[in-house]
Amino acid sequence: MALARMTRLPASAALPYALRRDAEGAEGAAAREAALAAFLASRTRTTVGRVLEKATRVATHKQPATALKGVAATDWFRLDTKDDVTVKWYPQGLSCGSDAGLASPAAFAISWYWKPAPSAEPQRGIRVSFLNVATLRYAHVLLVEPDAAGEPVPINVHAGGLVWYKNLLYVPDTTGGLRVFDLRNLCVGGPFDYPYTLPQSDVWSCDRALGARFSFASLDRGADPVLLVSGEYLTSGTGRVVRWALDADGSLAADETGTAVPVDAYTGPGSKIQGAASYKGRWYFSQSGLAGANDRLLTTAPGEAVRERMYPKGPEDLTVWRGKSTVWTIAEKPGGRVILGVPL
């Protein structure tokens, strides 16, 4: 595939990515808050720390993985066999404890979307898995949107990325914007016998008519202020990547109207970009759909030539583990689902 140098776009190019909190108005925001309160009223809350401590599913560390052939990975993990091969759930987003500011234990959060057609099985929506790196144990958490009665409703989006920052999870809604989940609302139990449930607490919406796409997401903790990164997957041509500033509490920095406008926007290096991350002035992109046994990790800076590195097939979202100076992805292909890190 042809690759292009990144170019900074004019401020007008970021406008389709302007996000409004409570875009449905005060009445809609009040209804969402009431639904969340009703959901929480009858449930027992827990914490991410307890989830990581009590997790029972078993991952492996640095075990042989054919998906890594030709890849200069310095570290990697695999989930259990059931999650590795299932065709019902597909992993997409990846964020790490380094993003969240979690000192201990080291951890990853992984977003998944439910694949079967609704006619085959009831919609499950999306989930997040929390992996304790120290114990190699992990647990699934079902993400839901409470209805007016406080009942959990599955969220049918692609969840192509994930940002874990402080107490918040950001999940891209491809044509809608960013959905927000407050981990202080993490609850025990859930539909479909899930051990944990996390309700949506907020939403940042775009104007769908302007054509912005939120295909992936990551966090730049090397910037001041910290930046949330998102961008678009296109099957041909080069998509855009944009960044928003975050406030001290982890929320998007917004103006007096409640609008968050990106601080900058760039062209990406090529088509079929599945994830992007920026750190200390450099950019990293995962690219899928290439011929042969490997896909690519692309590295560059605005105006520089793009460098290619071998990656496993089906790479998705990216996250930077700052303490290890590594960039990580998760591969989505059944039987080849590996969470891997390579040097920055």
Coordinates of C-alpha atoms in Angstrom, one line a residue:
M1 CA 0.0 0.0 0.0
A2 CA 1.2 3.5 -0.8
L3 CA 2.1 5.5 2.3
A4 CA 2.0 9.3 2.7
R5 CA 3.7 11.8 5.0
M6 CA 1.6 13.1 7.8
T7 CA 0.4 16.7 7.3
R8 CA -1.1 19.0 9.8
L9 CA -4.5 20.2 8.7
P10 CA -6.0 23.6 9.1
A11 CA -8.2 24.2 12.1
S12 CA -11.3 24.0 10.0
A13 CA -10.5 20.3 9.3
A14 CA -11.1 19.6 13.0
L15 CA -14.6 21.1 13.1
P16 CA -16.4 17.9 12.2
Y17 CA -14.8 16.3 15.3
A18 CA -16.2 19.0 17.6
L19 CA -18.0 17.2 20.4
R20 CA -21.0 18.4 22.5
R21 CA -21.7 17.1 26.0
D22 CA -25.4 16.8 26.6
A23 CA -26.1 17.5 23.0
E24 CA -29.7 16.3 23.6
G25 CA -30.2 19.3 25.9
A26 CA -30.8 19.7 29.6
E27 CA -33.9 17.5 29.6
G28 CA -32.1 14.6 27.9
A29 CA -29.1 14.9 30.3
A30 CA -31.5 14.8 33.3
A31 CA -33.2 11.7 31.9
R32 CA -29.8 10.0 31.5
E33 CA -28.8 10.9 35.0
A34 CA -32.1 9.6 36.4
A35 CA -31.7 6.3 34.5
L36 CA -28.2 5.9 35.8
A37 CA -29.3 6.6 39.4
A38 CA -32.1 4.0 39.0
F39 CA -29.6 1.4 37.7
L40 CA -27.2 2.0 40.6
A41 CA -29.9 2.1 43.3
S42 CA -30.4 -1.7 43.3
R43 CA -26.8 -2.9 42.7
T44 CA -23.7 -3.4 44.6
R45 CA -20.6 -1.4 43.5
T46 CA -17.1 -2.6 43.4
T47 CA -13.7 -1.3 42.2
V48 CA -11.3 -2.0 39.4
G49 CA -8.8 -3.0 42.1
R50 CA -11.1 -5.7 43.4
V51 CA -11.9 -6.9 39.9
L52 CA -8.2 -7.3 39.2
E53 CA -7.6 -9.0 42.5
K54 CA -10.5 -11.5 42.2
A55 CA -10.3 -12.2 38.4
T56 CA -10.4 -15.9 37.6
R57 CA -9.8 -16.2 33.8
V58 CA -6.2 -17.2 33.1
A59 CA -3.9 -15.6 30.5
T60 CA -0.4 -16.7 29.6
H61 CA 2.9 -14.8 29.3
K62 CA 5.4 -15.2 26.6
Q63 CA 4.2 -18.5 25.5
P64 CA 4.8 -19.5 21.8
A65 CA 2.5 -17.6 19.4
T66 CA 2.6 -18.2 15.7
A67 CA 0.9 -14.8 15.2
L68 CA 4.2 -13.2 16.2
K69 CA 6.3 -14.7 13.4
G70 CA 8.5 -11.9 11.9
V71 CA 7.5 -9.5 14.7
A72 CA 10.1 -8.0 17.0
A73 CA 7.9 -8.2 20.1
T74 CA 9.7 -7.8 23.4
D75 CA 6.7 -8.9 25.5
W76 CA 3.3 -10.4 25.0
F77 CA 0.3 -12.1 26.6
R78 CA -2.4 -14.4 25.4
L79 CA -5.9 -14.9 26.7
D80 CA -7.4 -18.3 27.5
T81 CA -8.3 -20.7 24.7
K82 CA -12.0 -19.9 24.7
D83 CA -11.4 -16.1 24.3
D84 CA -8.6 -16.7 21.8
V85 CA -10.8 -18.7 19.3
T86 CA -14.3 -17.4 19.8
V87 CA -16.0 -15.9 16.7
K88 CA -18.7 -14.3 18.8
W89 CA -16.6 -11.6 20.4
Y90 CA -13.8 -9.7 18.7
P91 CA -11.2 -7.6 20.6
Q92 CA -10.7 -4.0 19.4
G93 CA -9.6 -1.4 21.9
L94 CA -6.6 -1.5 24.2
S95 CA -5.5 0.7 27.0
C96 CA -3.1 0.1 29.9
G97 CA -2.6 1.0 33.5
S98 CA 0.1 3.5 32.4
D99 CA -2.7 5.5 30.7
A100 CA -4.9 5.3 33.7
G101 CA -2.2 6.3 36.2
L102 CA -2.5 3.0 37.9
A103 CA 0.7 2.4 39.9
S104 CA 0.0 -1.2 40.9
P105 CA -0.8 -3.7 39.6
A106 CA 0.2 -3.3 36.0
A107 CA -2.9 -3.9 33.9
F108 CA -4.5 -3.8 30.5
A109 CA -8.1 -3.0 29.5
I110 CA -9.4 -4.5 26.3
S111 CA -12.7 -3.7 24.5
W112 CA -14.7 -6.2 22.5
Y113 CA -17.8 -6.1 20.3
W114 CA -20.4 -8.8 19.8
K115 CA -20.3 -10.3 16.3
P116 CA -23.3 -12.7 15.8
A117 CA -26.3 -11.4 13.9
P118 CA -29.2 -10.4 16.2
S119 CA -31.3 -13.2 14.7
A120 CA -28.7 -15.8 15.8
E121 CA -28.4 -14.9 19.5
P122 CA -29.5 -12.0 21.7
Q123 CA -27.4 -8.9 21.3
R124 CA -24.6 -8.7 24.0
G125 CA -23.2 -5.4 22.8
I126 CA -19.7 -4.5 24.1
R127 CA -17.5 -5.6 27.0
V128 CA -14.2 -4.7 28.5
S129 CA -11.7 -7.2 30.0
F130 CA -9.3 -6.1 32.8
L131 CA -6.0 -8.1 32.8
N132 CA -3.8 -8.2 35.9
V133 CA -0.3 -8.5 34.5
A134 CA 1.2 -9.6 37.8
T135 CA -1.2 -12.6 38.4
L136 CA -2.1 -13.2 34.7
R137 CA -5.8 -13.3 35.7
Y138 CA -8.5 -11.3 34.0
A139 CA -12.2 -10.7 34.1
H140 CA -14.9 -9.5 31.6
V141 CA -17.1 -6.5 32.4
L142 CA -20.3 -6.0 30.3
L143 CA -20.9 -2.4 29.3
V144 CA -24.5 -1.3 29.2
E145 CA -26.7 1.8 28.9
P146 CA -29.5 2.0 31.5
D147 CA -33.0 2.5 30.2
A148 CA -35.5 4.8 31.8
A149 CA -36.4 2.2 34.4
G150 CA -32.7 1.6 35.2
E151 CA -32.5 -1.7 33.4
P152 CA -29.3 -2.6 31.5
V153 CA -29.5 -2.4 27.7
P154 CA -26.6 -3.8 25.6
I155 CA -24.8 -1.1 23.5
N156 CA -24.5 -2.1 19.9
V157 CA -21.4 -0.3 18.7
H158 CA -18.1 -1.4 17.3
A159 CA -15.9 -0.2 20.3
G160 CA -13.0 0.1 17.9
G161 CA -10.8 1.8 20.6
L162 CA -10.5 2.3 24.3
V163 CA -9.0 5.0 26.6
W164 CA -8.6 4.3 30.3
Y165 CA -7.8 7.6 32.0
K166 CA -8.2 8.1 35.8
N167 CA -11.7 6.9 36.6
L168 CA -13.0 7.1 33.1
L169 CA -13.3 4.8 30.1
Y170 CA -13.8 6.3 26.7
V171 CA -15.3 4.1 23.9
P172 CA -15.6 5.3 20.3
D173 CA -19.0 5.2 18.7
T174 CA -18.0 5.1 15.1
T175 CA -20.3 7.8 13.7
G176 CA -21.6 9.2 17.0
G177 CA -18.6 10.4 19.1
L178 CA -17.4 9.1 22.4
R179 CA -19.2 7.2 25.1
V180 CA -18.0 7.5 28.6
F181 CA -18.1 5.0 31.5
D182 CA -17.2 6.0 35.1
L183 CA -15.4 3.2 36.8
R184 CA -16.7 4.4 40.2
N185 CA -20.1 2.9 38.9
L186 CA -18.6 -0.6 38.4
C187 CA -21.2 -3.1 39.7
V188 CA -21.2 -6.8 40.7
G189 CA -23.3 -9.1 38.5
G190 CA -25.0 -8.4 35.2
P191 CA -27.0 -9.8 32.3
F192 CA -26.0 -13.0 30.6
D193 CA -24.3 -14.1 33.8
Y194 CA -21.5 -11.5 33.6
P195 CA -19.7 -11.1 36.8
Y196 CA -19.5 -7.3 36.5
T197 CA -21.5 -4.6 34.7
L198 CA -20.5 -1.0 34.0
P199 CA -23.2 1.5 33.0
Q200 CA -22.6 4.4 30.5
S201 CA -22.5 7.6 32.5
D202 CA -21.9 10.3 29.8
V203 CA -21.7 10.9 26.0
W204 CA -19.9 13.3 23.8
S205 CA -21.7 13.6 20.5
C206 CA -20.7 14.9 17.1
D207 CA -22.8 16.3 14.3
R208 CA -23.3 13.1 12.3
A209 CA -24.0 15.1 9.1
L210 CA -20.4 16.3 9.0
G211 CA -19.0 12.9 8.4
A212 CA -16.5 12.4 11.3
R213 CA -15.6 8.8 12.1
F214 CA -14.4 7.6 15.5
S215 CA -12.7 4.3 14.6
F216 CA -10.1 4.1 17.4
A217 CA -8.8 6.0 20.4
S218 CA -5.7 6.3 22.5
L219 CA -4.1 8.6 25.1
D220 CA -1.0 10.8 24.8
R221 CA 0.3 11.2 28.4
G222 CA 3.6 12.7 27.1
A223 CA 1.7 15.9 26.3
D224 CA 0.8 18.7 28.6
P225 CA -2.2 18.8 28.9
V226 CA -2.8 15.1 28.4
L227 CA -4.4 14.5 25.0
L228 CA -7.1 12.0 23.8
V229 CA -6.4 10.8 20.2
S230 CA -9.0 9.5 17.8
G231 CA -9.2 9.0 14.0
E232 CA -10.9 7.2 11.2
Y233 CA -10.4 3.9 9.4
L234 CA -10.9 4.1 5.6
T235 CA -10.6 1.3 3.2
S236 CA -9.0 3.6 0.6
G237 CA -7.3 7.0 0.9
T238 CA -5.9 8.5 4.1
G239 CA -8.1 9.2 7.1
R240 CA -7.7 11.9 9.7
V241 CA -6.4 11.8 13.2
V242 CA -7.3 14.4 15.8
R243 CA -6.5 15.2 19.4
W244 CA -8.5 16.8 22.3
A245 CA -7.1 18.2 25.5
L246 CA -8.3 16.6 28.8
D247 CA -9.1 18.4 32.0
A248 CA -7.6 17.4 35.4
D249 CA -10.6 15.2 36.1
G250 CA -10.2 13.3 32.8
S251 CA -13.1 15.0 31.0
L252 CA -12.7 16.6 27.6
A253 CA -11.7 20.2 27.9
A254 CA -14.8 22.2 26.7
D255 CA -15.8 25.8 26.2
E256 CA -18.6 27.6 27.9
T257 CA -21.2 26.0 25.5
G258 CA -20.1 22.5 26.5
T259 CA -18.2 22.0 23.2
A260 CA -14.9 20.2 22.9
V261 CA -12.9 21.2 19.8
P262 CA -9.8 19.2 18.9
V263 CA -6.5 21.0 19.5
D264 CA -5.1 19.7 16.2
A265 CA -5.8 17.4 13.2
Y266 CA -3.5 15.6 10.8
T267 CA -3.7 13.3 7.7
G268 CA -2.8 9.7 8.4
P269 CA -0.1 7.8 6.6
G270 CA -2.4 5.5 4.6
S271 CA -5.6 3.5 4.3
K272 CA -6.8 0.7 6.7
I273 CA -5.5 2.3 9.8
Q274 CA -6.8 0.4 12.9
G275 CA -5.2 2.4 15.7
A276 CA -3.0 5.5 16.3
A277 CA -1.0 6.8 19.2
S278 CA 1.2 9.9 19.6
Y279 CA 4.0 10.2 22.2
K280 CA 6.8 12.7 22.6
G281 CA 6.3 14.1 19.1
R282 CA 6.2 10.8 17.2
W283 CA 3.2 8.9 15.9
Y284 CA 2.5 5.2 15.7
F285 CA -0.2 3.6 13.4
S286 CA -1.4 0.0 13.1
Q287 CA -2.3 -0.9 9.5
S288 CA -4.2 -4.0 8.5
G289 CA -5.3 -5.7 5.3
L290 CA -1.8 -6.3 3.7
A291 CA -0.9 -9.2 1.6
G292 CA 1.4 -11.9 3.2
A293 CA 1.9 -13.2 6.7
N294 CA 2.2 -9.8 8.5
D295 CA 0.5 -6.4 8.7
R296 CA 2.4 -3.3 9.7
L297 CA 3.2 -0.9 12.5
L298 CA 3.9 2.5 10.9
T299 CA 6.0 5.1 12.7
T300 CA 6.5 8.7 11.7
A301 CA 6.3 12.4 12.6
P302 CA 4.6 15.2 10.6
G303 CA 6.6 15.8 7.5
E304 CA 8.8 12.8 7.9
A305 CA 9.0 9.6 5.8
V306 CA 7.0 6.7 7.2
R307 CA 8.9 3.7 8.5
E308 CA 7.4 0.2 8.4
R309 CA 7.8 -2.5 11.0
M310 CA 6.3 -6.1 10.9
Y311 CA 3.1 -6.6 12.9
P312 CA 0.8 -9.6 13.4
K313 CA -2.3 -10.0 11.2
G314 CA -5.3 -8.0 12.4
P315 CA -3.7 -5.4 14.7
E316 CA -6.1 -3.0 16.3
D317 CA -5.9 -0.2 18.8
L318 CA -2.6 1.1 20.3
T319 CA -1.5 2.1 23.7
V320 CA 1.9 3.3 25.1
W321 CA 3.3 1.7 28.3
R322 CA 5.5 4.6 29.3
G323 CA 7.4 2.8 32.0
K324 CA 8.6 0.2 29.6
S325 CA 9.0 2.5 26.5
T326 CA 6.8 0.2 24.5
V327 CA 3.8 0.6 22.2
W328 CA 1.2 -2.2 22.4
T329 CA -1.6 -3.6 20.3
I330 CA -4.1 -6.5 20.4
A331 CA -4.5 -8.7 17.3
E332 CA -8.2 -9.6 16.6
K333 CA -7.9 -12.7 14.4
P334 CA -9.4 -15.9 16.1
G335 CA -6.6 -18.2 17.2
G336 CA -4.0 -15.4 16.9
R337 CA -5.2 -13.0 19.6
V338 CA -2.0 -11.7 21.2
I339 CA -1.5 -8.6 23.3
L340 CA 2.1 -7.5 22.3
G341 CA 4.5 -4.8 23.0
V342 CA 7.4 -3.5 20.8
P343 CA 9.9 -0.8 21.5
L344 CA 8.8 2.8 20.8

